[in-house]
Structures are given as structure tokens and as C-alpha cells.
Short mmCIF file of C-alpha atoms in Angstrom, two decimals:
data_model
loop_
_atom_site.label_atom_id
_atom_site.label_comp_id
_atom_site.label_asym_id
_atom_site.label_seq_id
_atom_site.Cartn_x
_atom_site.Cartn_y
_atom_site.Cartn_z
CA MET X 1 83.87 110.62 39.27
CA LYS X 2 86.46 111.38 36.61
CA LEU X 3 86.34 113.97 33.87
CA GLN X 4 87.32 111.29 31.37
CA GLN X 5 84.20 109.31 32.28
CA LEU X 6 82.05 112.30 31.38
CA ARG X 7 83.85 112.53 28.04
CA TYR X 8 83.17 108.84 27.46
CA ILE X 9 79.40 108.99 28.06
CA TRP X 10 79.13 112.24 26.05
CA GLU X 11 80.94 110.76 23.06
CA VAL X 12 79.02 107.47 23.21
CA ASN X 13 75.77 109.42 23.08
CA ARG X 14 77.10 111.61 20.25
CA GLN X 15 78.02 108.49 18.26
CA GLY X 16 74.48 107.12 18.45
CA LEU X 17 75.32 104.71 21.33
CA ASN X 18 78.01 103.04 19.22
CA VAL X 19 80.76 102.30 21.75
CA SER X 20 83.25 101.23 19.07
CA GLU X 21 82.88 104.51 17.18
CA ALA X 22 83.16 106.45 20.43
CA ALA X 23 86.34 104.58 21.32
CA ASN X 24 87.82 105.36 17.91
CA ALA X 25 86.96 109.05 18.28
CA LEU X 26 88.54 109.10 21.74
CA PHE X 27 91.62 107.14 20.60
CA THR X 28 91.07 104.44 23.20
CA SER X 29 89.73 100.89 23.41
CA GLN X 30 86.12 99.76 23.41
CA PRO X 31 86.49 97.64 26.59
CA GLY X 32 88.05 100.64 28.35
CA VAL X 33 85.12 102.87 27.46
CA SER X 34 82.57 100.26 28.54
CA LYS X 35 84.40 99.67 31.81
CA GLN X 36 84.53 103.36 32.69
CA ILE X 37 80.84 103.87 31.88
CA ARG X 38 79.95 100.97 34.20
CA ALA X 39 82.20 102.42 36.90
CA LEU X 40 80.50 105.82 36.61
CA GLU X 41 77.03 104.26 36.77
CA ASP X 42 78.03 102.24 39.85
CA GLU X 43 79.44 105.34 41.56
CA LEU X 44 76.36 107.43 40.83
CA GLY X 45 73.92 104.60 41.51
CA ILE X 46 72.13 105.52 38.27
CA GLN X 47 71.82 103.64 35.01
CA ILE X 48 72.73 106.10 32.24
CA PHE X 49 72.16 103.74 29.31
CA GLU X 50 69.61 101.01 28.76
CA ARG X 51 71.14 97.75 27.53
CA ARG X 52 70.10 94.71 25.57
CA GLY X 53 72.77 92.20 26.44
CA LYS X 54 76.07 94.07 26.00
CA GLN X 55 74.61 96.52 23.51
CA LEU X 56 73.50 100.04 24.49
CA VAL X 57 70.02 100.68 23.10
CA ALA X 58 68.79 103.91 24.70
CA VAL X 59 69.50 106.69 27.15
CA THR X 60 67.50 106.53 30.38
CA ARG X 61 65.56 109.55 31.60
CA ALA X 62 68.00 110.00 34.47
CA GLY X 63 70.87 109.38 32.07
CA GLN X 64 69.71 112.24 29.84
CA ARG X 65 69.97 114.65 32.76
CA ILE X 66 73.46 113.37 33.52
CA LEU X 67 74.42 113.82 29.85
CA ASP X 68 73.06 117.37 29.77
CA ALA X 69 75.05 118.26 32.86
CA SER X 70 78.14 116.55 31.43
CA GLY X 71 77.82 118.61 28.26
CA ASP X 72 77.79 121.80 30.31
CA VAL X 73 80.87 120.70 32.26
CA LEU X 74 82.80 119.75 29.12
CA SER X 75 81.79 123.01 27.45
CA ARG X 76 83.06 125.03 30.42
CA ILE X 77 86.34 123.15 30.36
CA GLN X 78 86.71 123.88 26.66
CA ASN X 79 86.02 127.54 27.41
CA ILE X 80 88.83 127.58 29.97
CA LYS X 81 91.19 126.08 27.39
CA SER X 82 90.07 128.62 24.80
CA MET X 83 90.61 131.51 27.21
CA ALA X 84 94.06 130.18 28.06
CA ASP X 85 94.91 129.87 24.36
CA GLU X 86 93.74 133.43 23.75
CA LEU X 87 95.73 134.79 26.66
CA ARG X 88 98.83 133.12 25.23
CA ASP X 89 98.26 134.35 21.69
CA GLU X 90 94.89 135.52 20.38
CA SER X 91 96.18 135.64 16.80
CA LYS X 92 96.62 131.86 16.56
CA GLY X 93 94.14 129.03 16.69
CA ALA X 94 91.50 127.21 14.68
CA LEU X 95 87.97 128.05 13.62
CA SER X 96 85.52 125.34 12.66
CA ILE X 97 82.46 126.43 10.67
CA ALA X 98 79.48 124.21 9.83
CA THR X 99 77.29 125.48 7.02
CA THR X 100 75.42 124.65 3.82
CA HIS X 101 76.67 124.52 0.26
CA THR X 102 74.90 127.77 -0.62
CA GLN X 103 76.62 129.70 2.17
CA CYS X 104 79.98 128.09 1.49
CA ARG X 105 79.83 128.62 -2.27
CA TYR X 106 78.12 132.00 -2.66
CA VAL X 107 78.35 134.02 0.56
CA LEU X 108 81.46 133.04 2.49
CA PRO X 109 84.32 133.36 -0.06
CA SER X 110 84.74 137.13 0.33
CA VAL X 111 84.40 136.87 4.12
CA ILE X 112 86.98 134.09 4.29
CA LYS X 113 89.39 136.09 2.15
CA THR X 114 89.12 139.10 4.48
CA PHE X 115 89.38 136.88 7.55
CA ARG X 116 92.52 135.16 6.30
CA ALA X 117 94.16 138.51 5.62
CA ARG X 118 93.44 139.69 9.15
CA TYR X 119 94.13 136.40 10.94
CA PRO X 120 96.75 134.55 8.85
CA ASN X 121 97.67 132.23 11.73
CA VAL X 122 94.16 130.90 12.27
CA SER X 123 93.35 127.67 10.44
CA LEU X 124 89.84 127.33 9.02
CA HIS X 125 87.86 124.11 8.83
CA MET X 126 84.63 124.06 6.83
CA HIS X 127 82.01 121.35 7.37
CA GLN X 128 79.03 121.05 5.03
CA GLY X 129 75.86 119.19 5.87
CA THR X 130 72.11 119.37 6.27
CA PRO X 131 70.77 122.19 8.46
CA VAL X 132 70.06 119.70 11.26
CA GLN X 133 73.60 118.30 11.03
CA ILE X 134 74.99 121.82 11.05
CA ALA X 135 73.00 122.85 14.11
CA GLN X 136 73.89 119.60 15.90
CA ALA X 137 77.60 120.18 15.22
CA ALA X 138 77.46 123.57 16.94
CA ALA X 139 75.27 122.27 19.76
CA ASP X 140 77.64 119.43 20.66
CA GLY X 141 80.82 121.45 20.12
CA THR X 142 82.02 119.68 16.98
CA ALA X 143 81.92 123.06 15.22
CA ASP X 144 82.58 126.48 16.75
CA ILE X 145 80.03 128.25 14.57
CA ALA X 146 76.98 127.21 12.55
CA ILE X 147 75.54 129.24 9.68
CA ALA X 148 72.13 128.23 8.36
CA THR X 149 68.59 129.34 7.63
CA GLU X 150 66.74 126.25 8.89
CA ALA X 151 66.84 124.02 11.98
CA LEU X 152 69.00 126.13 14.35
CA GLU X 153 65.99 126.91 16.54
CA LEU X 154 65.54 123.18 17.22
CA PHE X 155 68.53 123.19 19.57
CA GLU X 156 68.05 125.01 22.88
CA GLU X 157 71.81 124.88 23.50
CA LEU X 158 72.45 127.45 20.76
CA THR X 159 72.66 131.21 20.83
CA MET X 160 71.52 132.60 17.46
CA LEU X 161 72.20 135.98 15.86
CA PRO X 162 70.37 137.15 12.69
CA CYS X 163 72.72 138.00 9.83
CA TYR X 164 70.87 138.88 6.64
CA ARG X 165 67.61 138.46 4.74
CA TRP X 166 67.33 136.84 1.35
CA ASN X 167 64.73 135.68 -1.12
CA ARG X 168 64.40 133.50 -4.18
CA ALA X 169 64.75 133.64 -7.94
CA VAL X 170 63.09 131.49 -10.58
CA ILE X 171 65.70 130.11 -12.98
CA VAL X 172 64.81 129.17 -16.58
CA PRO X 173 66.75 128.58 -19.82
CA LYS X 174 66.72 131.38 -22.37
CA GLY X 175 63.61 131.20 -24.55
CA HIS X 176 61.48 129.58 -21.83
CA PRO X 177 57.81 130.75 -21.85
CA LEU X 178 58.14 132.16 -18.31
CA ALA X 179 60.90 134.50 -19.45
CA SER X 180 58.29 136.63 -21.27
CA VAL X 181 55.86 136.84 -18.35
CA LYS X 182 55.78 140.38 -16.99
CA ARG X 183 55.00 139.43 -13.39
CA LEU X 184 55.21 135.89 -12.08
CA THR X 185 52.43 134.35 -10.05
CA LEU X 186 52.34 131.18 -8.00
CA LYS X 187 49.47 129.96 -10.15
CA LYS X 188 51.67 130.31 -13.24
CA LEU X 189 54.55 128.51 -11.54
CA SER X 190 52.26 125.66 -10.49
CA GLU X 191 51.70 124.90 -14.18
CA TYR X 192 55.34 123.82 -14.59
CA PRO X 193 57.48 121.05 -13.08
CA LEU X 194 59.76 122.56 -10.43
CA VAL X 195 63.36 121.84 -9.47
CA THR X 196 64.34 123.15 -6.05
CA TYR X 197 65.93 122.41 -2.68
CA ASN X 198 65.37 119.35 -0.52
CA PHE X 199 62.91 119.93 2.30
CA GLY X 200 64.74 121.42 5.27
CA PHE X 201 67.36 123.15 3.10
CA THR X 202 67.84 126.83 2.32
CA GLY X 203 64.43 128.16 3.25
CA ARG X 204 62.50 125.44 1.43
CA SER X 205 59.73 125.69 4.06
CA LYS X 206 58.88 129.24 2.89
CA LEU X 207 58.33 127.95 -0.64
CA ASP X 208 55.95 125.21 0.48
CA GLU X 209 54.07 127.60 2.75
CA ALA X 210 53.50 130.07 -0.11
CA PHE X 211 51.87 127.47 -2.38
CA THR X 212 49.78 126.07 0.48
CA GLN X 213 48.44 129.51 1.42
CA GLU X 214 47.24 129.97 -2.18
CA SER X 215 45.65 126.49 -2.15
CA LEU X 216 48.03 125.45 -4.91
CA THR X 217 50.21 122.37 -5.31
CA ALA X 218 53.84 122.80 -6.26
CA ASN X 219 54.77 120.17 -8.85
CA VAL X 220 58.25 119.47 -7.49
CA VAL X 221 59.86 116.82 -9.71
CA PHE X 222 63.47 117.02 -8.52
CA THR X 223 65.18 118.23 -5.34
CA ALA X 224 68.79 118.68 -4.31
CA ALA X 225 70.80 120.31 -1.52
CA ASP X 226 73.11 122.07 -3.97
CA ALA X 227 72.03 125.10 -6.05
CA ASP X 228 74.60 124.21 -8.73
CA VAL X 229 73.00 120.78 -9.12
CA ILE X 230 69.57 122.40 -9.40
CA LYS X 231 70.83 124.69 -12.17
CA THR X 232 72.34 121.72 -13.99
CA TYR X 233 68.93 120.05 -14.21
CA VAL X 234 67.27 123.29 -15.25
CA ARG X 235 69.73 123.35 -18.17
CA LEU X 236 68.60 119.81 -19.01
CA GLU X 237 65.04 121.20 -19.08
CA LEU X 238 63.86 118.89 -16.32
CA GLY X 239 61.93 121.77 -14.81
CA VAL X 240 61.86 125.37 -13.66
CA GLY X 241 64.38 126.09 -10.92
CA ILE X 242 63.73 127.93 -7.68
CA VAL X 243 66.92 128.83 -5.83
CA ALA X 244 68.27 131.44 -3.44
CA ARG X 245 68.79 134.66 -5.41
CA MET X 246 72.41 134.81 -4.22
CA ALA X 247 73.06 131.47 -5.97
CA PHE X 248 72.63 133.00 -9.43
CA ASP X 249 75.85 134.27 -11.01
CA GLU X 250 75.20 136.44 -14.05
CA LYS X 251 78.56 135.54 -15.64
CA GLN X 252 78.73 131.81 -14.89
CA ASP X 253 75.01 131.35 -15.46
CA ALA X 254 74.81 133.48 -18.61
CA ASP X 255 72.86 130.74 -20.41
CA LEU X 256 70.07 131.03 -17.84
CA ILE X 257 67.63 133.78 -16.88
CA ALA X 258 66.84 134.69 -13.27
CA LEU X 259 63.30 135.97 -12.73
CA ASP X 260 62.50 137.92 -9.58
CA ALA X 261 60.30 135.92 -7.19
CA SER X 262 60.65 138.03 -4.05
CA HIS X 263 56.99 139.08 -4.28
CA LEU X 264 55.90 135.43 -4.19
CA PHE X 265 57.67 134.25 -1.07
CA GLU X 266 58.32 135.55 2.43
CA PRO X 267 61.99 136.45 2.90
CA SER X 268 64.16 134.09 4.91
CA VAL X 269 66.76 135.03 7.52
CA THR X 270 70.16 133.37 7.75
CA LYS X 271 71.54 133.15 11.27
CA ILE X 272 74.89 132.44 12.85
CA ALA X 273 74.87 130.26 15.96
CA PHE X 274 77.19 128.86 18.59
CA ARG X 275 76.82 126.89 21.79
CA ARG X 276 75.36 129.01 24.60
CA GLY X 277 78.01 130.00 27.11
CA SER X 278 80.87 129.49 24.66
CA HIS X 279 83.94 131.65 25.01
CA LEU X 280 84.34 133.57 21.76
CA ARG X 281 87.99 134.05 21.03
CA GLY X 282 88.91 137.38 19.46
CA TYR X 283 89.09 136.00 15.96
CA MET X 284 85.72 134.24 16.36
CA ALA X 285 84.02 137.52 17.28
CA GLY X 286 85.93 139.10 14.40
CA PHE X 287 84.58 136.52 11.96
CA ILE X 288 81.01 137.10 13.15
CA GLU X 289 81.37 140.85 12.59
CA MET X 290 82.83 140.29 9.11
CA PHE X 291 79.96 138.00 8.18
CA ALA X 292 77.32 140.30 9.69
CA PRO X 293 78.70 143.86 10.06
CA HIS X 294 75.67 145.02 12.08
CA ILE X 295 76.88 142.70 14.88
CA SER X 296 79.70 144.48 16.69
CA ALA X 297 82.55 142.30 17.92
CA VAL X 298 83.06 144.79 20.77
CA ASN X 299 81.34 143.52 23.91
CA LEU X 300 79.75 140.65 21.95
CA GLN X 301 80.80 138.13 24.61
CA ARG X 302 79.22 140.17 27.40
CA GLN X 303 76.07 140.74 25.37
CA ILE X 304 75.45 137.04 24.77
CA ASN X 305 76.40 136.09 28.33
CA GLU X 306 74.01 138.59 29.90
CA ASN X 307 71.02 138.16 27.58
CA THR X 308 68.61 135.32 26.92
CA GLN X 309 67.79 134.24 23.35
CA ASP X 310 64.46 136.07 23.61
CA GLU X 311 66.26 139.26 24.66
CA ILE X 312 68.74 138.88 21.79
CA GLU X 313 65.89 138.47 19.30
CA ALA X 314 64.09 141.50 20.76
CA HIS X 315 67.27 143.55 20.37
CA TYR X 316 67.70 142.66 16.70
CA ALA X 317 64.01 143.00 15.93
CA ASP X 318 64.59 146.74 15.42
CA VAL X 319 67.77 146.27 13.39
CA LYS X 320 67.39 146.50 9.61
CA LEU X 321 69.13 143.42 8.31
CA PRO X 322 71.01 143.62 5.00
CA ASP X 323 69.38 141.96 2.00
CA LEU X 324 71.26 139.53 -0.25
#
């Protein structure tokens, strides 16, 4: 068994069983990848992938266990490389962050500015996507860190730390009838067409739950992943916007009015996540502390190595998270 063979089966699975794409990602040839996968299966006496002709169509049950173990091996090897890099020079390296547009646009700029000042020799790579894509990127090691509100809990490979709480605002043009309402209600909102996030984005589930609990139907006429896009269509009077409160900028959005909606919806919690067992280089722990100051970079590695996710959540249950 060769380490390269484990990399091949891991990448093929990550590329949706597309051997050509896996070969491109590994900078090798498709026949070479196929040959090494066959050789590994012959050596183990186990079929990892089901085939239809020459095409891979599924992962076998036994193959999934081999892939899970391979992921752990590859992760440990990456940790060794990271530790070696840090021992050589902990001030240099790269940090890959997967997150949503809202985090990238409204929350991270000040953190990134501080981080760059403290770690000028660390290159930053930002990847935007859906919450599931973001969580998957951290789970399979494509990204070092994931920051999201939704979907992280779907991946058992991730360690998650709570960062801050946030709620929503209702966005309307100046002169809109809702602007004169003293206290918003869900019933009042249900009378208007709504423009908000796609399902699965930025705490959208909390919005749907709130209307359902009141036996009301939200008349959602337009959805988007980007708060700026939502505000654009509010300006076009397509509907009333519901966005994360942090996504409203009083200067840039001076033509709009933000109405408090925190009493209508349960607050959401944004979390930062990384693959369980990962080695956190000094600047990675530093970034986490900058993003969530209640998380101390000191002994963070030992804390996450020695505690289960349930124990981590129990620890932070008594911590008052900042509100954005």
C-alpha cells in the first residue's frame, strides 16, 4: 500500500467519482490514477468503488470505511507538515478560509486588516460558497477554516466553536408603510411580499420556523445568497427585505430604513470550524482569537484535542457570546 494510492482514492471521491477531474487536481494522468486504484483494491482484496464498465458509479460500503481511514491518515500527514512548517518559521504560511458573502463582506474586513498587520508573511485565501460547500471544504481539508451559521453540524469531522450571536432587520425603502409601524409583527410582515436569503443561507431556517410557529405563511417572492442583491431588489420595490442586521450599512444604505426584527426571530449563532484533529498553526489560532475574542488562542490546540464536541459546546454554553 502506497500513500499516493490513498491520495488517489480520496481525491476521486472528492471529485464526485470523476477520475479525469481527480487526475487534473493531482497533476497526473487518468490511466495512472485508475491503475493505482485497481492495484490498491487488489492488494486489499476489497472493491472500493462500484463500476459500470470503466466508469465509477458509487462507493462500496467497505470502500467508505477505507476512505474514512484514508482521510484520517492524510489529515495526520498534513498535520506533520504543518508542524514542521511552524517549527521552521511560524510567521510564514497560508490560511484558507471558506465562508459566506455576508461574513466576507460585513464581518471579516476589520479582522483581516488586523490579521495582516500581525502576520504580514501569511497569505490569505478566501473561498465563498453555500454553507454546505463551506463545511465540506473544511471537512475534506480544502480549507483550513470554515465560518458559517448553517450546515457545519452536518459534518462529524468538524470541530466547531461558537463565535457570536446575531439577528435580523427588515429593510424597506423610505416612505414604505411598514416604516411607520411602531412594533413589527409576523402577521404584518406576512401581508407583504418578502425578499430574503436562499434556504440554507445565513440563518434562513430561523425565519421559516418563526412564521410556521405562528401558523403564518411567509410570502417569499425572491431569494438570493447575497445581502447586497437582496437590498438591490428592495430598492426596486420587489418586496420587503429581511437580512442579517450586520448587513445594513447606515451610510451606504442611507436610502433604506432598517427596522428592528430581533423580537420576531430567534437569534442565530455563527461558528468557526476546522477538521477535527487538525494542527492549528500559531497564526491560525491567532485568527480564531481575533474573530472571536472570547476564544483564547493560548492552549486552544490542547483544548480541542482533549475535548469532544459535546464537551466543547458544554464549555461555551455558559459563555456570553457577543451580539452583532
